[in-house]
Amino acid sequence: MSSAKNININLKIWRQKNAQAKGSMETYKLDNVSTASSFLEMLDQLNEQLINDKKSPVAFDHDCREGICGMCSLYINGRAHGPETGTTTCQLHMRKFKDGDTIYIEPFRSKAFPVVKDLVVDRSSFDRIQQAGGFVSVNTSGRTIDANATPIPKHDADRAFEAAACIGCGACVATCKNGSAMLFVGAKVSQYALLPQGKVEATQRVLNMVRQMDEEGFGNCTNTGACEVECPKGISLENIARMNREYLAASLK
Amino acid sequence: MAKSSVLSSSIAKKVAMALSGLFLISFLALHFSINLTSVFSEEVFNSCSDFMGYNPLIQYVMQPVLAFGVVFHFVMGFVLELQNRAARPIAYAKNNGSANSSWASRNMIISGLVVLAFLGLHFYDFWFPEMNYKYVEALPQDPTRYYGELVHKFESPVRTGLYCLAFVLLFLHLWHGFNSSMQSVGFNNKFSRALHKLGYAYAVIVPFGFIFIALFHHFNQ
């Protein structure tokens, strides 16, 4: 038998008509929210209510709704992806909240993540950082070598895999008091730096990705460790230290 | 990539901040060691202080390097703080920073400003009189004067209290700063856990050791 029940909640949500408009926090009351519903389903329910009331629904990002795409991006009650650690917003459920709670919902805040509308932010700065070097150049003429033909120490393969688990959601930037993207870039640099296939372009990769990161207007990392705690994929600060080493070594070449 | 852009990159600034911090940490350990001798032996403290005050290598090489290190560290701290504030033009209406990071790590600028203000008081108390003694009044070298000057400063309960308050903020600054510096220079490996413990031990022993010295001389008048 389900232990789900219905709760009534108050929502304080950032509303912003478009990128140029001045936004503000608006208050909504939402009744009969099932604690079995997901947080995004709760927002769907709010939007139904708003549409029925002839009001504009709240725009928010989502896609897979199973924690792997990195699209959802909400700052809930002062934390990226909400009160649970190691999860994305789409994995958050209303059973984490109590009847009568007031829930603050804001977009990820960063100069490099401008608000498009309401809770939707433009995270294409991450794409540009990736394009600056977050790849391995491969000759696709048909004479490629099977990746498994290159022996890789288990330890390195595991570390590379852990770094590659980054879904690029931007929670690290959102939660960092400095708006730094170093956990994201550190993960992307590390996933290649640890593998023999990535070493060929390692020098230019780290220099170009860090340059692009700085150009996008992200802040400077001060090692608070908040990014590591809030990352839904558990990306470690070890990746930032590795990026720093890679960058220093590349700078001296 | 041009070397100039490498040097002005966020990582270069982070490493420079860390290296200047580690340099100041090593100086602080020396300062603490010498001050600690004042608790045990007036003669040893006097001879150590006289050596530091008149050794030409320390006076004309290390002292300017130290002054540069201090100025660089706080100027760079302000620059990074301003850049970081600009990276988030609109603040969150609700932010729960304590859920994922320590107060010390989030407020390095506050603890740093208190330590900077303390440095002003410290220079007023010791460095300016020292410069006046040696270079303005050009008084003769007296290896026995240092202990008396130190003890005299801690007669005042207000000054002793201000010193203790500043040392508490220094503790918070070092609590995050020591290990943050090591992370910034890329040190994160199997020795990290041991180094973290060393960093935390340093952050406790040195500031609270300074508090002990201040209180010892205050109550031992």
Coordinates of C-alpha atoms in Angstrom, one line a residue:
Chain A
M1 CA 0.0 0.0 0.0
S2 CA 1.4 3.4 -1.0
S3 CA 2.4 5.8 1.8
A4 CA 1.9 8.7 -0.5
K5 CA -0.2 11.6 0.6
N6 CA -1.2 15.0 -0.7
I7 CA 0.5 18.2 0.6
N8 CA -0.1 21.9 0.1
I9 CA 2.9 24.0 -0.7
N10 CA 3.9 27.6 -1.4
L11 CA 6.3 28.2 -4.2
K12 CA 8.6 31.2 -4.7
I13 CA 9.7 31.0 -8.3
W14 CA 11.9 33.3 -10.5
R15 CA 9.9 34.6 -13.4
Q16 CA 11.6 36.4 -16.2
K17 CA 9.8 37.1 -19.5
N18 CA 12.9 36.9 -21.7
A19 CA 16.7 37.4 -21.6
Q20 CA 16.4 41.2 -21.6
A21 CA 13.6 41.5 -19.1
K22 CA 14.1 42.2 -15.4
G23 CA 12.9 39.2 -13.5
S24 CA 11.5 38.8 -10.0
M25 CA 10.5 36.1 -7.5
E26 CA 6.7 35.4 -7.7
T27 CA 4.7 33.5 -5.2
Y28 CA 2.3 30.6 -6.0
K29 CA 0.2 28.3 -3.9
L30 CA -0.2 24.8 -5.0
D31 CA -2.6 22.3 -3.3
N32 CA -3.0 18.6 -3.5
V33 CA 0.6 17.7 -4.6
S34 CA 1.2 14.0 -4.2
T35 CA 4.4 13.2 -2.3
A36 CA 4.8 10.3 -4.8
S37 CA 5.3 12.8 -7.6
S38 CA 8.7 14.0 -8.8
F39 CA 9.7 17.6 -8.4
L40 CA 9.3 18.2 -12.1
E41 CA 5.9 16.6 -12.1
M42 CA 5.0 19.1 -9.4
L43 CA 6.1 21.9 -11.7
D44 CA 3.9 20.3 -14.5
Q45 CA 1.0 20.4 -12.1
L46 CA 1.7 24.1 -11.3
N47 CA 1.8 24.8 -15.0
E48 CA -1.5 23.1 -15.6
Q49 CA -3.0 25.3 -12.9
L50 CA -1.4 28.4 -14.4
I51 CA -2.7 27.6 -17.9
N52 CA -6.2 27.0 -16.5
D53 CA -5.9 30.4 -14.9
K54 CA -4.9 31.9 -18.3
K55 CA -1.5 32.7 -17.0
S56 CA 1.9 32.0 -18.5
P57 CA 3.4 28.6 -17.5
V58 CA 6.8 28.5 -15.8
A59 CA 9.6 27.6 -18.3
F60 CA 12.1 25.1 -17.0
D61 CA 14.6 22.7 -18.6
H62 CA 14.2 18.9 -18.6
D63 CA 14.7 16.0 -20.9
C64 CA 15.4 12.5 -19.9
R65 CA 13.9 12.8 -16.4
E66 CA 16.1 9.9 -15.2
G67 CA 19.3 11.7 -14.1
I68 CA 21.6 11.2 -17.1
C69 CA 21.0 14.0 -19.6
G70 CA 22.1 17.0 -17.5
M71 CA 19.3 19.3 -18.7
C72 CA 17.4 20.0 -15.5
S73 CA 19.0 22.9 -13.7
L74 CA 17.0 24.3 -10.8
Y75 CA 18.4 25.9 -7.7
I76 CA 15.9 24.7 -5.0
N77 CA 15.8 26.0 -1.5
G78 CA 19.4 27.4 -1.9
R79 CA 21.0 24.3 -3.3
A80 CA 21.7 23.1 -6.9
H81 CA 19.3 20.3 -7.8
G82 CA 17.6 20.6 -4.4
P83 CA 18.1 19.1 -0.9
E84 CA 19.4 15.7 -1.9
T85 CA 23.0 15.0 -2.7
G86 CA 24.1 13.0 -5.7
T87 CA 20.9 13.5 -7.6
T88 CA 19.6 15.7 -10.4
T89 CA 16.4 17.8 -10.0
C90 CA 14.5 15.2 -12.0
Q91 CA 15.4 12.6 -9.4
L92 CA 14.1 14.7 -6.5
H93 CA 10.7 13.7 -5.2
M94 CA 8.0 15.7 -3.3
R95 CA 8.3 13.3 -0.3
K96 CA 11.4 15.3 0.6
F97 CA 9.0 18.2 1.5
K98 CA 6.4 18.7 4.1
D99 CA 2.9 20.1 4.1
G100 CA 2.9 23.9 4.3
D101 CA 6.6 24.2 3.1
T102 CA 7.7 27.2 1.1
I103 CA 10.0 26.2 -1.7
Y104 CA 12.3 28.6 -3.5
I105 CA 13.0 27.8 -7.1
E106 CA 15.6 29.8 -9.0
P107 CA 17.6 29.4 -12.2
F108 CA 21.3 28.5 -12.0
R109 CA 23.0 31.8 -11.5
S110 CA 26.1 32.7 -13.4
K111 CA 27.2 35.4 -15.8
A112 CA 28.2 32.6 -18.2
F113 CA 24.7 31.0 -17.9
P114 CA 22.4 33.9 -18.9
V115 CA 18.7 33.4 -18.2
V116 CA 16.7 32.7 -21.4
K117 CA 13.3 32.6 -19.7
D118 CA 12.1 32.0 -16.1
L119 CA 14.2 29.0 -15.0
V120 CA 15.8 28.2 -18.3
V121 CA 19.4 29.2 -18.7
D122 CA 21.7 29.1 -21.7
R123 CA 24.6 26.7 -20.9
S124 CA 26.2 26.8 -24.3
S125 CA 29.3 28.2 -22.7
F126 CA 30.0 24.6 -21.6
D127 CA 29.6 23.6 -25.3
R128 CA 32.1 26.2 -26.4
I129 CA 34.6 24.9 -23.7
Q130 CA 34.1 21.4 -25.0
Q131 CA 34.6 22.6 -28.6
A132 CA 37.9 24.3 -27.6
G133 CA 39.5 20.9 -26.8
G134 CA 37.2 18.4 -25.1
F135 CA 37.7 15.7 -27.7
V136 CA 40.2 13.3 -29.2
S137 CA 40.9 13.8 -32.9
V138 CA 40.4 10.5 -34.8
N139 CA 41.1 9.6 -38.4
T140 CA 37.8 8.1 -39.5
S141 CA 39.1 6.9 -42.8
G142 CA 38.2 3.3 -41.9
R143 CA 41.7 2.4 -40.6
T144 CA 40.9 3.2 -36.9
I145 CA 42.3 1.0 -34.1
D146 CA 39.9 -0.7 -31.8
A147 CA 40.1 1.1 -28.5
N148 CA 40.4 -2.1 -26.6
A149 CA 43.6 -2.9 -28.5
T150 CA 45.4 -0.2 -26.4
P151 CA 46.1 -1.5 -22.9
I152 CA 45.2 0.9 -20.1
P153 CA 45.9 0.4 -16.4
K154 CA 42.8 -0.3 -14.5
H155 CA 43.4 2.5 -12.1
D156 CA 43.6 5.1 -14.9
A157 CA 40.6 3.6 -16.7
D158 CA 38.6 3.9 -13.6
R159 CA 39.6 7.5 -12.9
A160 CA 38.9 8.4 -16.5
F161 CA 35.5 6.8 -16.3
E162 CA 34.6 8.6 -13.1
A163 CA 35.6 11.9 -14.8
A164 CA 33.6 11.0 -17.9
A165 CA 30.5 10.6 -15.7
C166 CA 30.1 14.4 -15.7
I167 CA 26.8 15.2 -17.5
G168 CA 27.6 18.9 -17.8
C169 CA 24.5 20.1 -15.9
G170 CA 26.3 23.1 -14.4
A171 CA 25.5 22.4 -10.8
C172 CA 29.1 23.0 -10.0
V173 CA 29.0 26.5 -11.4
A174 CA 25.6 27.2 -9.8
T175 CA 26.7 26.1 -6.3
C176 CA 30.2 27.6 -6.3
K177 CA 30.2 30.9 -4.5
N178 CA 32.5 32.2 -7.2
G179 CA 30.6 30.8 -10.1
S180 CA 33.6 28.8 -11.1
A181 CA 33.5 26.0 -13.8
M182 CA 36.7 24.3 -12.8
L183 CA 35.0 21.0 -11.7
F184 CA 33.4 20.7 -15.1
V185 CA 36.6 21.6 -17.0
G186 CA 38.7 19.5 -14.7
A187 CA 36.6 16.5 -15.4
K188 CA 36.7 17.0 -19.1
V189 CA 40.4 17.5 -19.1
S190 CA 41.0 14.5 -16.8
Q191 CA 38.9 12.0 -18.8
Y192 CA 41.3 12.4 -21.7
A193 CA 44.5 13.2 -19.8
L194 CA 44.3 9.8 -18.1
L195 CA 44.0 7.9 -21.3
P196 CA 46.8 7.2 -23.9
Q197 CA 44.4 8.3 -26.7
G198 CA 44.1 11.7 -25.1
K199 CA 47.8 12.4 -24.4
V200 CA 48.7 13.4 -28.0
E201 CA 46.6 16.6 -27.7
A202 CA 46.9 17.1 -24.0
T203 CA 49.0 20.3 -24.0
Q204 CA 46.7 22.2 -26.4
R205 CA 43.6 20.7 -24.9
V206 CA 44.1 22.0 -21.4
L207 CA 45.4 25.4 -22.5
N208 CA 42.5 26.0 -24.9
M209 CA 39.8 24.7 -22.6
V210 CA 41.0 26.9 -19.7
R211 CA 41.3 29.9 -22.0
Q212 CA 37.8 29.4 -23.2
M213 CA 36.6 28.9 -19.6
D214 CA 38.1 32.2 -18.6
E215 CA 36.7 34.0 -21.7
E216 CA 33.2 32.8 -20.9
G217 CA 33.3 34.8 -17.6
F218 CA 33.3 32.0 -15.0
G219 CA 34.8 32.9 -11.6
N220 CA 38.0 31.6 -10.0
C221 CA 38.0 28.4 -7.9
T222 CA 38.8 28.9 -4.2
N223 CA 38.5 25.2 -3.3
T224 CA 35.5 25.5 -1.1
G225 CA 34.6 22.0 -2.3
A226 CA 30.9 22.9 -2.7
C227 CA 30.9 21.7 -6.3
E228 CA 32.0 18.2 -5.3
V229 CA 29.3 17.9 -2.7
E230 CA 26.5 19.1 -5.1
C231 CA 27.7 17.3 -8.2
P232 CA 25.0 14.8 -9.1
K233 CA 27.6 12.5 -10.5
G234 CA 30.1 12.7 -7.6
I235 CA 32.9 14.3 -9.7
S236 CA 35.9 14.7 -7.3
L237 CA 38.0 17.7 -6.6
E238 CA 40.9 15.5 -7.6
N239 CA 40.0 16.4 -11.2
I240 CA 40.7 20.1 -10.5
A241 CA 44.1 19.3 -9.0
R242 CA 44.9 17.2 -12.1
M243 CA 43.8 20.0 -14.4
N244 CA 46.0 22.4 -12.5
R245 CA 49.0 20.1 -12.9
E246 CA 48.2 19.5 -16.6
Y247 CA 47.9 23.3 -17.1
L248 CA 51.2 24.1 -15.3
A249 CA 53.0 21.4 -17.2
A250 CA 51.5 22.6 -20.5
S251 CA 52.4 26.2 -19.7
L252 CA 56.1 25.3 -19.3
K253 CA 56.3 23.5 -22.7
Chain B
M1 CA 49.1 30.2 -26.9
A2 CA 50.8 33.4 -25.8
K3 CA 52.6 33.2 -22.5
S4 CA 50.9 36.4 -21.3
S5 CA 47.5 34.8 -21.5
V6 CA 48.8 31.8 -19.7
L7 CA 50.1 34.0 -16.9
S8 CA 46.8 35.9 -16.6
S9 CA 44.7 32.8 -16.6
S10 CA 42.5 31.8 -13.7
I11 CA 44.8 28.8 -12.9
A12 CA 47.9 31.0 -12.9
K13 CA 46.3 33.4 -10.5
K14 CA 45.1 30.6 -8.4
V15 CA 48.6 29.1 -8.2
A16 CA 50.2 32.5 -7.5
M17 CA 47.7 33.0 -4.7
A18 CA 48.6 29.6 -3.3
L19 CA 52.4 30.0 -3.5
S20 CA 52.3 33.4 -1.8
G21 CA 50.1 31.9 0.8
L22 CA 52.4 29.0 1.4
F23 CA 55.3 31.4 1.6
L24 CA 53.5 33.4 4.3
I25 CA 52.6 30.1 6.1
S26 CA 56.3 29.3 6.3
F27 CA 57.2 32.8 7.6
L28 CA 54.4 32.5 10.2
A29 CA 55.9 29.2 11.4
L30 CA 59.3 31.0 11.9
H31 CA 57.6 34.0 13.6
F32 CA 55.7 31.6 15.9
S33 CA 58.8 29.6 16.8
I34 CA 60.7 32.8 17.8
N35 CA 57.8 34.2 19.8
L36 CA 57.3 30.9 21.6
T37 CA 60.9 31.2 23.0
S38 CA 59.7 34.3 24.9
V39 CA 57.6 32.0 27.1
F40 CA 60.6 29.9 28.2
S41 CA 63.6 32.2 28.0
E42 CA 64.1 36.0 27.9
E43 CA 67.7 35.5 26.7
V44 CA 66.9 33.2 23.8
F45 CA 64.0 35.4 22.7
N46 CA 66.3 38.5 22.8
S47 CA 69.1 36.9 20.9
C48 CA 66.7 35.5 18.2
S49 CA 65.1 38.8 17.8
D50 CA 68.4 40.7 17.6
F51 CA 69.6 38.2 14.9
M52 CA 66.4 38.8 12.9
G53 CA 66.6 42.6 13.4
Y54 CA 70.3 43.0 12.4
N55 CA 71.2 40.1 10.0
P56 CA 71.8 41.8 6.6
L57 CA 70.4 38.9 4.6
I58 CA 67.2 39.0 6.6
Q59 CA 66.9 42.7 6.7
Y60 CA 67.7 43.6 3.1
V61 CA 66.7 40.5 1.2
M62 CA 64.1 38.5 3.2
Q63 CA 62.2 41.5 4.6
P64 CA 61.5 43.0 1.2
V65 CA 60.5 39.6 -0.2
L66 CA 58.2 39.1 2.8
A67 CA 56.7 42.6 2.3
F68 CA 56.1 41.8 -1.4
G69 CA 54.6 38.5 -0.5
V70 CA 52.1 40.1 1.9
V71 CA 51.1 42.9 -0.5
F72 CA 50.8 40.5 -3.4
H73 CA 48.7 38.0 -1.4
F74 CA 46.1 40.6 -0.3
V75 CA 46.0 42.6 -3.6
M76 CA 45.5 39.3 -5.5
G77 CA 42.9 38.3 -3.0
F78 CA 40.9 41.5 -3.7
V79 CA 41.3 41.1 -7.4
L80 CA 40.0 37.6 -7.3
E81 CA 37.1 38.5 -5.0
L82 CA 36.0 41.3 -7.4
Q83 CA 36.2 38.9 -10.4
N84 CA 34.3 36.2 -8.5
R85 CA 31.5 38.7 -7.6
A86 CA 31.3 39.7 -11.2
A87 CA 30.8 36.1 -12.2
R88 CA 27.4 36.1 -10.5
P89 CA 25.8 39.4 -11.2
I90 CA 22.4 38.4 -9.6
A91 CA 22.6 36.7 -6.2
Y92 CA 20.3 33.9 -5.2
A93 CA 17.2 34.9 -3.2
K94 CA 17.9 31.8 -1.0
N95 CA 21.3 30.2 -0.8
N96 CA 22.3 27.4 1.6
G97 CA 26.1 27.6 1.5
S98 CA 26.5 25.8 4.8
A99 CA 25.0 22.6 3.2
N100 CA 28.1 22.0 1.1
S101 CA 31.0 24.1 2.4
S102 CA 32.6 25.4 5.5
W103 CA 32.2 29.0 6.8
A104 CA 36.0 29.4 6.7
S105 CA 36.2 28.4 3.0
R106 CA 33.4 30.8 2.0
N107 CA 34.6 33.8 3.9
M108 CA 38.3 34.0 3.2
I109 CA 37.9 37.6 2.3
I110 CA 36.4 38.4 5.7
S111 CA 39.1 36.5 7.7
G112 CA 41.7 38.0 5.4
L113 CA 40.5 41.5 6.0
V114 CA 40.6 41.1 9.7
V115 CA 44.1 39.7 9.5
L116 CA 45.0 42.6 7.3
A117 CA 43.6 45.1 9.8
F118 CA 45.5 43.2 12.5
L119 CA 48.7 43.6 10.5
G120 CA 48.2 47.4 10.7
L121 CA 48.0 47.2 14.5
H122 CA 51.0 44.9 14.6
F123 CA 53.1 47.2 12.4
Y124 CA 52.0 50.2 14.6
D125 CA 53.0 48.2 17.7
F126 CA 56.3 46.7 16.6
W127 CA 57.5 47.4 13.1
F128 CA 57.2 51.2 13.0
P129 CA 58.9 51.6 16.5
E130 CA 61.6 49.2 15.2
M131 CA 62.2 51.3 12.1
N132 CA 62.2 54.5 14.2
Y133 CA 64.7 53.0 16.7
K134 CA 67.1 51.8 14.0
Y135 CA 66.8 54.3 11.2
V136 CA 65.2 57.5 12.5
E137 CA 66.7 57.9 15.9
A138 CA 69.6 55.6 14.9
L139 CA 70.0 54.3 18.4
P140 CA 72.8 51.8 19.1
Q141 CA 72.2 48.0 18.8
D142 CA 70.8 46.7 22.1
P143 CA 70.3 42.9 22.2
T144 CA 68.4 43.1 25.5
R145 CA 65.5 45.3 24.6
Y146 CA 63.2 43.0 22.7
Y147 CA 61.6 41.0 25.6
G148 CA 60.7 44.1 27.5
E149 CA 59.1 45.7 24.3
L150 CA 57.1 42.5 23.8
V151 CA 55.8 42.2 27.4
H152 CA 55.0 45.9 27.5
K153 CA 52.6 45.6 24.6
F154 CA 50.6 42.9 26.3
E155 CA 49.9 45.0 29.4
S156 CA 46.8 46.4 27.8
P157 CA 43.7 44.0 28.0
V158 CA 42.2 45.7 25.0
R159 CA 45.3 45.2 22.8
T160 CA 45.6 41.6 24.1
G161 CA 41.9 41.0 23.3
L162 CA 42.3 42.4 19.8
Y163 CA 45.3 40.2 19.2
C164 CA 43.4 37.1 20.3
L165 CA 40.4 38.0 18.1
A166 CA 42.7 38.4 15.1
F167 CA 44.4 35.1 15.8
V168 CA 41.0 33.4 15.8
L169 CA 40.3 34.8 12.4
L170 CA 43.8 33.8 11.4
F171 CA 42.9 30.3 12.5
L172 CA 39.9 30.3 10.2
H173 CA 41.9 31.7 7.3
L174 CA 44.6 29.0 7.7
W175 CA 42.0 26.2 8.3
H176 CA 40.9 26.6 4.7
G177 CA 44.0 28.3 3.3
F178 CA 46.7 25.7 4.0
N179 CA 44.9 22.8 2.3
S180 CA 43.4 25.0 -0.4
S181 CA 46.9 26.1 -1.4
M182 CA 48.1 22.5 -1.7
Q183 CA 45.0 21.7 -3.9
S184 CA 45.7 24.8 -6.0
V185 CA 49.3 23.7 -6.9
G186 CA 47.9 20.3 -8.0
F187 CA 48.7 18.3 -4.9
N188 CA 46.0 15.7 -4.6
N189 CA 47.3 12.1 -4.3
K190 CA 47.7 9.3 -1.8
F191 CA 49.5 11.6 0.7
S192 CA 46.7 14.2 0.6
R193 CA 44.9 12.8 3.7
A194 CA 48.1 13.0 5.8
L195 CA 48.8 16.5 4.4
H196 CA 45.3 17.6 5.2
K197 CA 45.8 16.6 8.8
L198 CA 49.1 18.5 8.9
G199 CA 47.3 21.5 7.5
Y200 CA 44.6 21.4 10.1
A201 CA 47.2 20.8 12.9
Y202 CA 49.1 23.9 11.7
A203 CA 46.0 26.0 11.5
V204 CA 45.2 25.2 15.1
I205 CA 48.7 25.1 16.7
V206 CA 50.1 28.4 15.3
P207 CA 47.1 30.8 15.9
F208 CA 46.2 29.3 19.2
G209 CA 49.9 29.2 20.1
F210 CA 50.0 32.9 19.4
I211 CA 46.9 33.4 21.7
F212 CA 48.7 31.4 24.4
I213 CA 51.8 33.7 24.1
A214 CA 49.7 36.9 24.2
L215 CA 47.7 35.7 27.3
F216 CA 50.9 34.4 29.0
H217 CA 52.5 37.8 28.9
H218 CA 49.3 39.6 29.7
F219 CA 48.8 37.6 32.9
N220 CA 52.5 37.3 33.7
Q221 CA 53.1 41.1 34.2

